[in-house]
Coordinates of C-alpha atoms in Angstrom, one line a residue:
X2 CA -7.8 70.3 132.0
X3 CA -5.5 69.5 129.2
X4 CA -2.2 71.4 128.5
X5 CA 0.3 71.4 126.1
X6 CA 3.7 71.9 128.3
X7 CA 6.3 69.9 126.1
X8 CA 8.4 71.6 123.0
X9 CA 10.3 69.7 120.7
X10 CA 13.8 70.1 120.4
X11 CA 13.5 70.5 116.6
X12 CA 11.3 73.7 117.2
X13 CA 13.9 74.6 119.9
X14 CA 16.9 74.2 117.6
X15 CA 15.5 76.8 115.1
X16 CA 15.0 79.0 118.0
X17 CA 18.4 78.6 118.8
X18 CA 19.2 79.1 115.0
X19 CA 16.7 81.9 114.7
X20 CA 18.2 84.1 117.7
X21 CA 21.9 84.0 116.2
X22 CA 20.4 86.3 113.5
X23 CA 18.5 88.6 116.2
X24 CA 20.3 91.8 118.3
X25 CA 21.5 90.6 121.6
X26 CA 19.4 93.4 123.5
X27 CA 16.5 96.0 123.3
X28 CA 19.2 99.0 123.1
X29 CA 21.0 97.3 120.3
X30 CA 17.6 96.7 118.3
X31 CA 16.4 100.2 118.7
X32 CA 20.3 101.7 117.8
X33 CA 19.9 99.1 114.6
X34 CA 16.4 100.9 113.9
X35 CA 17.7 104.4 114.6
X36 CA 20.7 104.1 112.4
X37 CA 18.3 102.3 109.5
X38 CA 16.2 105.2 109.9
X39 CA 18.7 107.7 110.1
X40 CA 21.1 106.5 107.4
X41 CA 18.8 107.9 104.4
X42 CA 18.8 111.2 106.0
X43 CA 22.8 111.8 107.0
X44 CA 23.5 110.7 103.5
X45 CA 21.5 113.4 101.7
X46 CA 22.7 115.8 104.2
X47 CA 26.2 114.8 103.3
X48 CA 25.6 115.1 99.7
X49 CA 23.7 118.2 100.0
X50 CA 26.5 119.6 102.1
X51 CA 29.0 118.4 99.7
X52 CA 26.9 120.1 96.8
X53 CA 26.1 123.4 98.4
X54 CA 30.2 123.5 99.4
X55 CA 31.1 123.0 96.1
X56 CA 28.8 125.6 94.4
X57 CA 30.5 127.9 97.4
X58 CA 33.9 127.4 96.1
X59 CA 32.8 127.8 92.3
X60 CA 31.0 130.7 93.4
X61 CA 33.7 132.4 95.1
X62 CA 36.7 131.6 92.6
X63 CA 33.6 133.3 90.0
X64 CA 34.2 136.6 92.2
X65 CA 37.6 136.6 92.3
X66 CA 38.3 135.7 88.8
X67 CA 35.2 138.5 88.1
X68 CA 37.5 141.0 90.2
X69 CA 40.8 140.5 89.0
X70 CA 39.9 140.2 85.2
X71 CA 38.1 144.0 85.8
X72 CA 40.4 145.3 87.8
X73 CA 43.3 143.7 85.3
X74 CA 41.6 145.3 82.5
X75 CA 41.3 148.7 83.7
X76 CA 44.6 148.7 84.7
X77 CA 45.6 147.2 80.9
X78 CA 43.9 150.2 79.6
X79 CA 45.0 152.4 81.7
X80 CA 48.8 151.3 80.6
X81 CA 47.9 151.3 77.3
X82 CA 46.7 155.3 77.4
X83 CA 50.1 155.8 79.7
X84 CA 52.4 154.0 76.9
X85 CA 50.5 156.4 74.5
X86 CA 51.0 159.7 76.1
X87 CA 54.5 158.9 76.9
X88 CA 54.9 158.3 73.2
X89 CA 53.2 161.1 72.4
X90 CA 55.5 163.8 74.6
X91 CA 58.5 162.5 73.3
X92 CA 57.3 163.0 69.8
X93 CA 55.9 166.5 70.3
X94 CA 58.7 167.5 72.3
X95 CA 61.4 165.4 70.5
X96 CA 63.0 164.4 73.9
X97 CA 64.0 160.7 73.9
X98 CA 64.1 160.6 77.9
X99 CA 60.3 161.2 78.2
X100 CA 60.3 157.6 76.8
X101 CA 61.0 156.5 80.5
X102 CA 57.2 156.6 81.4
X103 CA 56.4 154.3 78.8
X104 CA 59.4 151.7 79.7
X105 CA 57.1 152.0 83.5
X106 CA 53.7 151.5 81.9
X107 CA 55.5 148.9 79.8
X108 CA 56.9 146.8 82.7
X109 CA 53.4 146.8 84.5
X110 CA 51.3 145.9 81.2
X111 CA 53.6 142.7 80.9
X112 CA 53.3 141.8 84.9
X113 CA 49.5 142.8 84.6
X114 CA 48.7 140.4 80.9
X115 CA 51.2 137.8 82.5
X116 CA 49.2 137.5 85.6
X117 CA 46.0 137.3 84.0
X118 CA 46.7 134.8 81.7
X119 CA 47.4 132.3 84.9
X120 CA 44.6 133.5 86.4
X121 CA 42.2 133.1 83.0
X122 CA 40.3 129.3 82.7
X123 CA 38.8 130.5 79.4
X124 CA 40.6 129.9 76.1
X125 CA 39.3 133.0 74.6
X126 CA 40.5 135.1 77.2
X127 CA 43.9 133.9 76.9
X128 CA 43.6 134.2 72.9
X129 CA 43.0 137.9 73.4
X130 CA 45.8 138.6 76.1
X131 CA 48.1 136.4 73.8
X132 CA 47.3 138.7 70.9
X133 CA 47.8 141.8 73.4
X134 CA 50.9 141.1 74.4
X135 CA 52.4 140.2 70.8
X136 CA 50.9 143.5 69.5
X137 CA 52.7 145.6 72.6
X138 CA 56.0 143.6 72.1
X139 CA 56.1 144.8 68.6
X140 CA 55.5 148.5 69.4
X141 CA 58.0 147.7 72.2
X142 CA 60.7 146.7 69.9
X143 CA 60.0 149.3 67.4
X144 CA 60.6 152.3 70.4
X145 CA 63.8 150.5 71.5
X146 CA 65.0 151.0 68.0
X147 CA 63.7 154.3 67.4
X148 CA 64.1 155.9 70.7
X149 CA 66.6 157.9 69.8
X150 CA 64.9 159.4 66.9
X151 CA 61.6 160.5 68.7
X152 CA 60.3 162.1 65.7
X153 CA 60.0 159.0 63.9
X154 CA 57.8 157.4 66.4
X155 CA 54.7 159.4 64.8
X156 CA 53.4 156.2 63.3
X157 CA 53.2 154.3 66.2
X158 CA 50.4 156.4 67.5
X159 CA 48.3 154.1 65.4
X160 CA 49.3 151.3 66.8
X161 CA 48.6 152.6 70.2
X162 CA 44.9 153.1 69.0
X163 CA 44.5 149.4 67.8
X164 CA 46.2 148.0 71.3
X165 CA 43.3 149.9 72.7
X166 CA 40.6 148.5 70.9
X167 CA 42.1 145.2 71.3
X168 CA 42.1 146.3 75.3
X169 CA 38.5 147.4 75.2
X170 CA 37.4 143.9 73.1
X171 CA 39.2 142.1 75.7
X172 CA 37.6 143.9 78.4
X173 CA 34.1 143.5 76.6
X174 CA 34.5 139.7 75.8
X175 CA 35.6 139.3 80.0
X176 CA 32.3 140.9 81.6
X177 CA 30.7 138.4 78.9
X178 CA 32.2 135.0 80.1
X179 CA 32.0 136.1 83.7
X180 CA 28.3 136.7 83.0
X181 CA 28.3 133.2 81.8
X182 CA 30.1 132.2 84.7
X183 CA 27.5 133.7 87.3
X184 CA 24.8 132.0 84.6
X185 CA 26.1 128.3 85.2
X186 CA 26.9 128.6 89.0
X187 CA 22.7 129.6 89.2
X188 CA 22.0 127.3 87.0
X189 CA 23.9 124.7 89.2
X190 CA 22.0 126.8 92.4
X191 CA 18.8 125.4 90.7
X192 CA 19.9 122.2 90.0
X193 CA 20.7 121.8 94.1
X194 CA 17.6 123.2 95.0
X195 CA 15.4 121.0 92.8
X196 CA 17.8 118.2 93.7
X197 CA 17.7 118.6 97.1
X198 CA 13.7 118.7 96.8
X199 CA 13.8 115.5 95.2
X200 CA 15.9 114.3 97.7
X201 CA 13.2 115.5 100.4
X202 CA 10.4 114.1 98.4
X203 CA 11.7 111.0 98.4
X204 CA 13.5 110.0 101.5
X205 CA 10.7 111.8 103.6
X206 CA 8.0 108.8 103.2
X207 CA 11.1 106.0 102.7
X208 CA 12.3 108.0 106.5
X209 CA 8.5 107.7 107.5
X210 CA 8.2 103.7 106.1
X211 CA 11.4 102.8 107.6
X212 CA 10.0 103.9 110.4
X213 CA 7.1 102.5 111.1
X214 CA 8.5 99.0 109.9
X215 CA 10.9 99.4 113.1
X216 CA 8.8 100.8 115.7
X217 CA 6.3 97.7 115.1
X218 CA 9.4 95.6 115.0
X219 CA 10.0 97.1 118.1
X220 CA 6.7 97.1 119.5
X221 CA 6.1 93.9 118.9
X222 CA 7.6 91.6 121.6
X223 CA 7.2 94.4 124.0
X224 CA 3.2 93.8 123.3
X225 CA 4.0 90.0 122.9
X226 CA 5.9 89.6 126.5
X227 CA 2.4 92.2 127.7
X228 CA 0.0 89.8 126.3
X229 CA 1.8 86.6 127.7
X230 CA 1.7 88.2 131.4
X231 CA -1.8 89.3 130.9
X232 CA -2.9 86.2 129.8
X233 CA -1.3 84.4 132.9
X234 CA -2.9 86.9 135.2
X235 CA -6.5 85.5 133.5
X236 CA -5.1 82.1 134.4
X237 CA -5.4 81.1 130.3
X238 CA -1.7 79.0 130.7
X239 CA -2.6 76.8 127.9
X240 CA -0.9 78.9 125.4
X241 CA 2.4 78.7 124.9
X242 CA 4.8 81.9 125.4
X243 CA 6.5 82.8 122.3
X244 CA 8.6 86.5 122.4
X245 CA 9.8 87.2 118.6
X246 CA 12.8 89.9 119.5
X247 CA 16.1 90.9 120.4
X248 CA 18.2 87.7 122.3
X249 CA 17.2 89.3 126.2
X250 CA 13.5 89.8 125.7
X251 CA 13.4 86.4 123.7
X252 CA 15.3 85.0 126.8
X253 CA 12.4 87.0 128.9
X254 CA 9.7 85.3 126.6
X255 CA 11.5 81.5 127.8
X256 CA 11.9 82.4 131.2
X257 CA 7.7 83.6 131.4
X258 CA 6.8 80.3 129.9
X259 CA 8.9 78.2 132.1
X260 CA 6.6 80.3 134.9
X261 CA 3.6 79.6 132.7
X262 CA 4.6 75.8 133.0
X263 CA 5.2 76.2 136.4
X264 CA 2.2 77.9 136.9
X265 CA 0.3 75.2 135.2
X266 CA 2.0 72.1 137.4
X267 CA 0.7 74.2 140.4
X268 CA -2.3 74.4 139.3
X269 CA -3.1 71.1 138.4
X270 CA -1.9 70.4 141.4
X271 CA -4.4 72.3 143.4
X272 CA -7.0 70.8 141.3
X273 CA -6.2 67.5 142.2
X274 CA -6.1 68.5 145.5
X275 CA -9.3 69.8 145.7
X276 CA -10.5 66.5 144.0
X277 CA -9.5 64.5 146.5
X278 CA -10.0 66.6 150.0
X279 CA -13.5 66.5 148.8
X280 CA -14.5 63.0 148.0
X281 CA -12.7 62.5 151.2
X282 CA -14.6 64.9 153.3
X283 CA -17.9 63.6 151.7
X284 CA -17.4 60.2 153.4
X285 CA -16.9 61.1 156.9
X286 CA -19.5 64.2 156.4
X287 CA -22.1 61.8 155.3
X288 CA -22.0 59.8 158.6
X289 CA -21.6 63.3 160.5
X290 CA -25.6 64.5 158.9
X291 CA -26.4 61.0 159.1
X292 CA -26.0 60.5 163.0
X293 CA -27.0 64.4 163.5
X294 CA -30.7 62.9 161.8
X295 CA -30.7 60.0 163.5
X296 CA -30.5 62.0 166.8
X297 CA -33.0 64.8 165.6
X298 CA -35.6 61.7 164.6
X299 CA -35.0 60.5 168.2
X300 CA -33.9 57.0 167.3
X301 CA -31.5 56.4 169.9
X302 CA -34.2 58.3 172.7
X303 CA -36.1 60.9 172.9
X304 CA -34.2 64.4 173.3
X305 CA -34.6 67.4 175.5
X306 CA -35.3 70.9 174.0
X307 CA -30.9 71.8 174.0
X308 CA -30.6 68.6 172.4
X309 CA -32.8 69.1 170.0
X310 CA -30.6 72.6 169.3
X311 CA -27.9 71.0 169.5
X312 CA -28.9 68.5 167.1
X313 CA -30.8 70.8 164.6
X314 CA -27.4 73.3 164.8
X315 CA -25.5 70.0 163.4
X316 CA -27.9 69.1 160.7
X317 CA -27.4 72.8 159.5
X318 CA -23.7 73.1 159.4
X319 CA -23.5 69.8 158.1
X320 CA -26.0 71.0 155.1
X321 CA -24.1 74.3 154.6
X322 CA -20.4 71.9 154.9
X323 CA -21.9 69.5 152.1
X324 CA -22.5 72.9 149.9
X325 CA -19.4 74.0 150.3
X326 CA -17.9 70.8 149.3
X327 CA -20.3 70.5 146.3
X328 CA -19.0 73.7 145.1
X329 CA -15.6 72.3 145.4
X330 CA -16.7 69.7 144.0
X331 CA -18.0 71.4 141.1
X332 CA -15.2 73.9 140.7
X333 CA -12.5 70.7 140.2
X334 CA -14.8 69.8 137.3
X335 CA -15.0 72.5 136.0
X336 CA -10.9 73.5 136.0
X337 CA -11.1 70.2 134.5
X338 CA -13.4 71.0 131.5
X339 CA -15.6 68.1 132.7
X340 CA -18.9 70.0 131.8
X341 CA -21.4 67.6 130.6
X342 CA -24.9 69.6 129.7
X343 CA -28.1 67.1 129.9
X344 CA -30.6 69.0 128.7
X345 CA -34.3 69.0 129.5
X346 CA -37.2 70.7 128.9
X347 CA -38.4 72.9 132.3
X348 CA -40.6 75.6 133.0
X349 CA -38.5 78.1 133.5
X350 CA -41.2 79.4 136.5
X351 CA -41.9 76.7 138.4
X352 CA -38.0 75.9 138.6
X353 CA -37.3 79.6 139.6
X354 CA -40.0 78.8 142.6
X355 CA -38.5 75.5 142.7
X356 CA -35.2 77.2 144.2
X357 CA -37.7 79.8 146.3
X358 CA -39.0 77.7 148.0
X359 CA -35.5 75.8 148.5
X360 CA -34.5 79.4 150.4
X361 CA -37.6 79.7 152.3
X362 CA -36.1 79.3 155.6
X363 CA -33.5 82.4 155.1
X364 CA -36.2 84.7 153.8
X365 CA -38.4 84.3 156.1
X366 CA -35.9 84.4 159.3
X367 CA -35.4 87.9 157.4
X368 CA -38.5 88.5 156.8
X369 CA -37.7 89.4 153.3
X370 CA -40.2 89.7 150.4
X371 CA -39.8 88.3 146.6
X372 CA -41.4 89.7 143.7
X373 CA -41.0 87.2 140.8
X374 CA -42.3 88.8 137.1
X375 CA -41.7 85.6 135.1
X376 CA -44.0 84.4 132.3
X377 CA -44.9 80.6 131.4
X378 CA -41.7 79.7 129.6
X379 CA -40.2 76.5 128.4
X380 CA -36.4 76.1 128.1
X381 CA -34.1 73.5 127.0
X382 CA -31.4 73.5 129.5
X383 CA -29.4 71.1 131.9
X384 CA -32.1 71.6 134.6
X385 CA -29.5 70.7 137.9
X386 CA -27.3 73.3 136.1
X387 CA -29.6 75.8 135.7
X388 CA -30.8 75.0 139.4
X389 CA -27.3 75.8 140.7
X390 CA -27.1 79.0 138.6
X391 CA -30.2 80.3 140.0
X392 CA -29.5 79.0 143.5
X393 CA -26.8 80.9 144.1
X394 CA -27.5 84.5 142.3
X395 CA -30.4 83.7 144.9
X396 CA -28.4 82.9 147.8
X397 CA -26.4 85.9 147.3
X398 CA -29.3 88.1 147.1
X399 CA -30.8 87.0 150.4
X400 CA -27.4 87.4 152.0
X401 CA -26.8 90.7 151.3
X402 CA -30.4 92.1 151.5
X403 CA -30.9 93.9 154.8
X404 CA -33.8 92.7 157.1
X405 CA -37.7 93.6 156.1
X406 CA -36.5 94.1 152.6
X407 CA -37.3 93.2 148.8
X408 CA -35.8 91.2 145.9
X409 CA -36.9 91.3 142.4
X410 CA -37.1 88.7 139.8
X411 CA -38.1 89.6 136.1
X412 CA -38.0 87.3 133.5
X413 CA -38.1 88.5 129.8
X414 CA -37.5 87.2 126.2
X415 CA -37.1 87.5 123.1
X416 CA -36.3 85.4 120.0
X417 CA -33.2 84.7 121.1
X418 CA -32.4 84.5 124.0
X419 CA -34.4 84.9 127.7
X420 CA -33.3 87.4 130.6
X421 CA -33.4 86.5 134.2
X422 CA -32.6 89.9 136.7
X423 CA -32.0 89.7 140.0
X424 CA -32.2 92.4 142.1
X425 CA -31.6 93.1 146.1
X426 CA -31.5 96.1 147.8
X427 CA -28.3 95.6 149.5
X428 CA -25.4 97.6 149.9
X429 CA -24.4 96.8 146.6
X430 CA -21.0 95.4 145.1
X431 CA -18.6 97.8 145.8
X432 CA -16.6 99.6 142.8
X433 CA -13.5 98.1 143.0
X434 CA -15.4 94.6 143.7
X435 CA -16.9 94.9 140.1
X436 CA -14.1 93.6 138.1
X437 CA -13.6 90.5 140.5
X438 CA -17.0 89.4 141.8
X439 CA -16.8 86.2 139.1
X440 CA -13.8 85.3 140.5
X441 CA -13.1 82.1 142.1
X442 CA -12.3 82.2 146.3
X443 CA -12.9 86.1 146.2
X444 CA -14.7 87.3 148.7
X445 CA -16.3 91.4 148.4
X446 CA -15.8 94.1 150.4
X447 CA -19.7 94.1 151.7
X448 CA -20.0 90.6 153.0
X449 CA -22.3 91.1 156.1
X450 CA -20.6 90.8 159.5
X451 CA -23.0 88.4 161.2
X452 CA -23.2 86.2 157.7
X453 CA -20.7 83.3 157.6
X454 CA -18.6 83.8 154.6
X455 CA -18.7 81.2 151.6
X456 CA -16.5 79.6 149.7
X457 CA -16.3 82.7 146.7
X458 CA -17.1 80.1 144.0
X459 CA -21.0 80.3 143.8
X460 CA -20.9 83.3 140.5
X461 CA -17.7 81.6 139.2
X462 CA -19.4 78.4 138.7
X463 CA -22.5 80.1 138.1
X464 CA -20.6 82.0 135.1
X465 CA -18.9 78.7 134.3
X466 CA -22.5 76.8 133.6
X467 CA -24.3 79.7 131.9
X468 CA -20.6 79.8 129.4
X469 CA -21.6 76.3 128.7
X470 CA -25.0 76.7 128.1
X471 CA -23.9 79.4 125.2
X472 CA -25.0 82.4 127.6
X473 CA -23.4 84.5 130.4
X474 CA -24.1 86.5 133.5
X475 CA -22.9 89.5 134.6
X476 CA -23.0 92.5 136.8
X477 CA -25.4 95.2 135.8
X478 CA -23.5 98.6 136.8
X479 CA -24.8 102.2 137.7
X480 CA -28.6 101.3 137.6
X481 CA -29.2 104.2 139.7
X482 CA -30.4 102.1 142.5
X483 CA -29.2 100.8 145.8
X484 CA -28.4 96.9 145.8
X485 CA -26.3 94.5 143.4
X486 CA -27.9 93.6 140.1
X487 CA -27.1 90.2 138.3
X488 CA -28.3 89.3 135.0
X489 CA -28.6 85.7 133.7
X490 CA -29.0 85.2 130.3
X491 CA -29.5 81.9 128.5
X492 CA -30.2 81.3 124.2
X493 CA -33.2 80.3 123.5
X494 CA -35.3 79.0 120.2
X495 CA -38.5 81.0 119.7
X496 CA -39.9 77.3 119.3
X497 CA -39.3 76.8 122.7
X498 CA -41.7 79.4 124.2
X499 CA -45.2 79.1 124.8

């Protein structure tokens, strides 16, 4: 079997280069993708929070400005009516100290207009105090020169009537720009909510993108270092182990292939191993079943009945040794990928009875019966292959079938490809067997007590051949009746039939 185990150290440089670009661990790749992710979604927050504080703050300087200006222009008016009936009593009465009320209402309509006017952020309402004030500062100065002749202040009284018109104008013109005032602050409310919908229109899917551009950045060499182990637990080490990711899982990903190469040495190490112990064992085992015949042919004397035992007892554990090694054998090729198919043309029938009759002995010594359904069909095929796939589906029938019992054969076809079941009635393969009965050296949970156990590479090279011959076998689960059921199936050519 041919590996690739070498990298080149121009492919390791960019790694090298690549990783100084890449997060140094997992919890600093999935902080990076948090605050990527999140970053859209604090800054709108911010902004709306900025916007919604700021139409707050307009919204309550609107109030306050709203209060004072009405409660400033009642009290305006309010002065202004005081001033006049002060006026008014001195006039009627011709007393010059009644005056003294207006002075009061005086000093509070300056403090009141004077206080507005730093309050006021419209130029119109500072127009109209301006024009207030002058008009009440020339009444003013007009009672200080005439307050002591009362009687003459009888044409002020129109004055006083004007400064309260002026009042009520002002007044008027206030609730007007504060109305306008409440009009822009909704108008910016509307403006923040459709902005802020925007906002969520927007940023939702870019959030939801972002998103799932990260979580497969940070899936990905979580599945990748997955994949790696769960090839190496199928023993596929041929592929190289490449972890795209932060700098400790791609360290992960170099450390799992170095095990992957390791892996690999040990395993071509086994395989030459087996390679060897079993061209060696075939030299001295060949001597072993050739002396073992030699004595059961009675060559070197004739031999009493225990000898004869003893002699047929070596003939059969050499035969079963040599199958064991042939297996081995076979296995080391095929771990190799030294599968050469020579293909033939056999009746499918006559080879199926072909490998019968190679079992007769252990059916009959269980007294077991075989019903073969097989029509006359030709195949291409390696026929030796083919042989060894049916042998030991076979074999393991007989092994596990109880005493006085059946196995079935049926053979079907169709255009494509032919279908070879074979059934015992066994225990069966046990569930947690099911998965792992193609396994090499595994050995089920059901083996017989009394049976000696095999090598456990009979269905791997079985599956092996029928993989080469562009077909496969496998278990056939939950029939619904007692025993293990294997199918076989092969491609085959419509041509080919007869």
């Amino acid at each position: 079997m041919k590996f690739s185990t070498d990298v080149s150290p121009s492919e390791r440089m960019s790694r090298k280069n690549r990783s100084r670009y890449k997060p140094k661990s997992f919890l600093a790749l999935i902080l990076i993708g948090f605050s990527i992710v999140g970053l859209p979604l604090i800054s709108a927050l911010i902004y709306s929070a900025i916007r919604i504080d700021q139409l707050s703050e307009q919204s309550r300087y609107n109030v306050y400005h709203a209060t004072q200006i009405t409660n400033g222009t009642s009290v305006i008016i309010g002065e202004i009516m005081a001033m006049e009936r002060s006026v008014q009593h001195a006039l009627v009465l011709d007393d010059a100290t009644l005056l003294e009320g207006y002075f009061i209402a005086h000093t509070k309509f300056e403090s009141i207009t004077n206080h507005l006017s730093i309050i006021s952020t419209y130029p119109e309402q500072q127009l109209s105090l301006e024009k207030l004030r002058l008009l009440e500062t020339g009444i003013f100065r007009e009672i200080l020169d005439l307050k002591t002749h009362p009687q003459d202040l009888q044409y002020l009284l129109d004055r006083f009537a004007a400064l309260l018109n002026l009042a009520r104008e002002f007044s008027t013109d206030s609730f007007r720009m504060i109305g306008q005032s409440v009009g822009n602050v909704s108008e910016i409310a509307t403006q923040t909510r459709s902005l802020v919908e925007w906002e969520l229109l927007i940023l939702v899917p870019l959030v939801i993108f972002l998103a799932l551009i990260f979580s497969v950045f940070i899936a990905r060499p979580v599945r990748q270092i997955d994949e790696a182990i769960a090839q190496m637990g199928r023993g596929n080490l041929s592929r190289p182990i490449h972890v795209n990711g932060p700098q400790n899982l791609t360290y992960i990903g170099e450390r799992l292939d170095w095990l992957r190469l390791r892996l690999l040495r040990l395993e071509n190490q086994k395989i030459q191993f087996f390679r060897h112990i079993s061209h060696e064992l075939k030299t001295p085992l060949t001597a072993i079943r050739e002396g073992a015949d030699l004595l059961a042919e009675g060559v070197t004397g004739t031999l009493n009945r225990k000898q004869q035992v003893i002699a047929g007892i070596l003939h059969t554990s050499s035969m079963q040794l040599q199958k064991r090694i042939e297996d081995l054998l076979n296995f080391s090729a095929l771990q190799a990928e030294i599968i050469t198919l020579v293909k033939q043309r056999v009746n499918l029938k006559k080879l199926i009875n072909s490998v019968i009759r190679a079992q007769n002995l252990s059916i009959l010594s269980k007294s077991l019966t075989i019903n073969l359904n097989c029509p006359e069909l030709f195949l291409e095929c390696d026929i030796q292959k083919l042989d060894v796939m049916l042998d030991n589906l076979l074999s393991n029938a007989v092994k596990f079938s109880p005493e006085y019992s059946h196995i079935e054969i049926t053979v079907l076809y169709d255009e494509d490809k032919v279908q070879i079941d074979i059934m015992d009635s066994g225990p069966g393969v046990a569930s947690i067997d099911e998965d792992r009965v193609f396994e090499p050296f595994y050995q089920g949970r059901n083996t017989p007590e009394n049976h000696a156990k095999g090598t456990g590479l009979g269905l791997a090279i079985a599956k092996e051949y029928a993989v080469a011959h562009g077909g496969n076998i496998e278990l056939v689960r939950n029939t619904g009746k007692c025993g293990a059921h294997f199918r076989l199936m092969l491609p085959i050519n419509r041509s080919e039939s007869t």
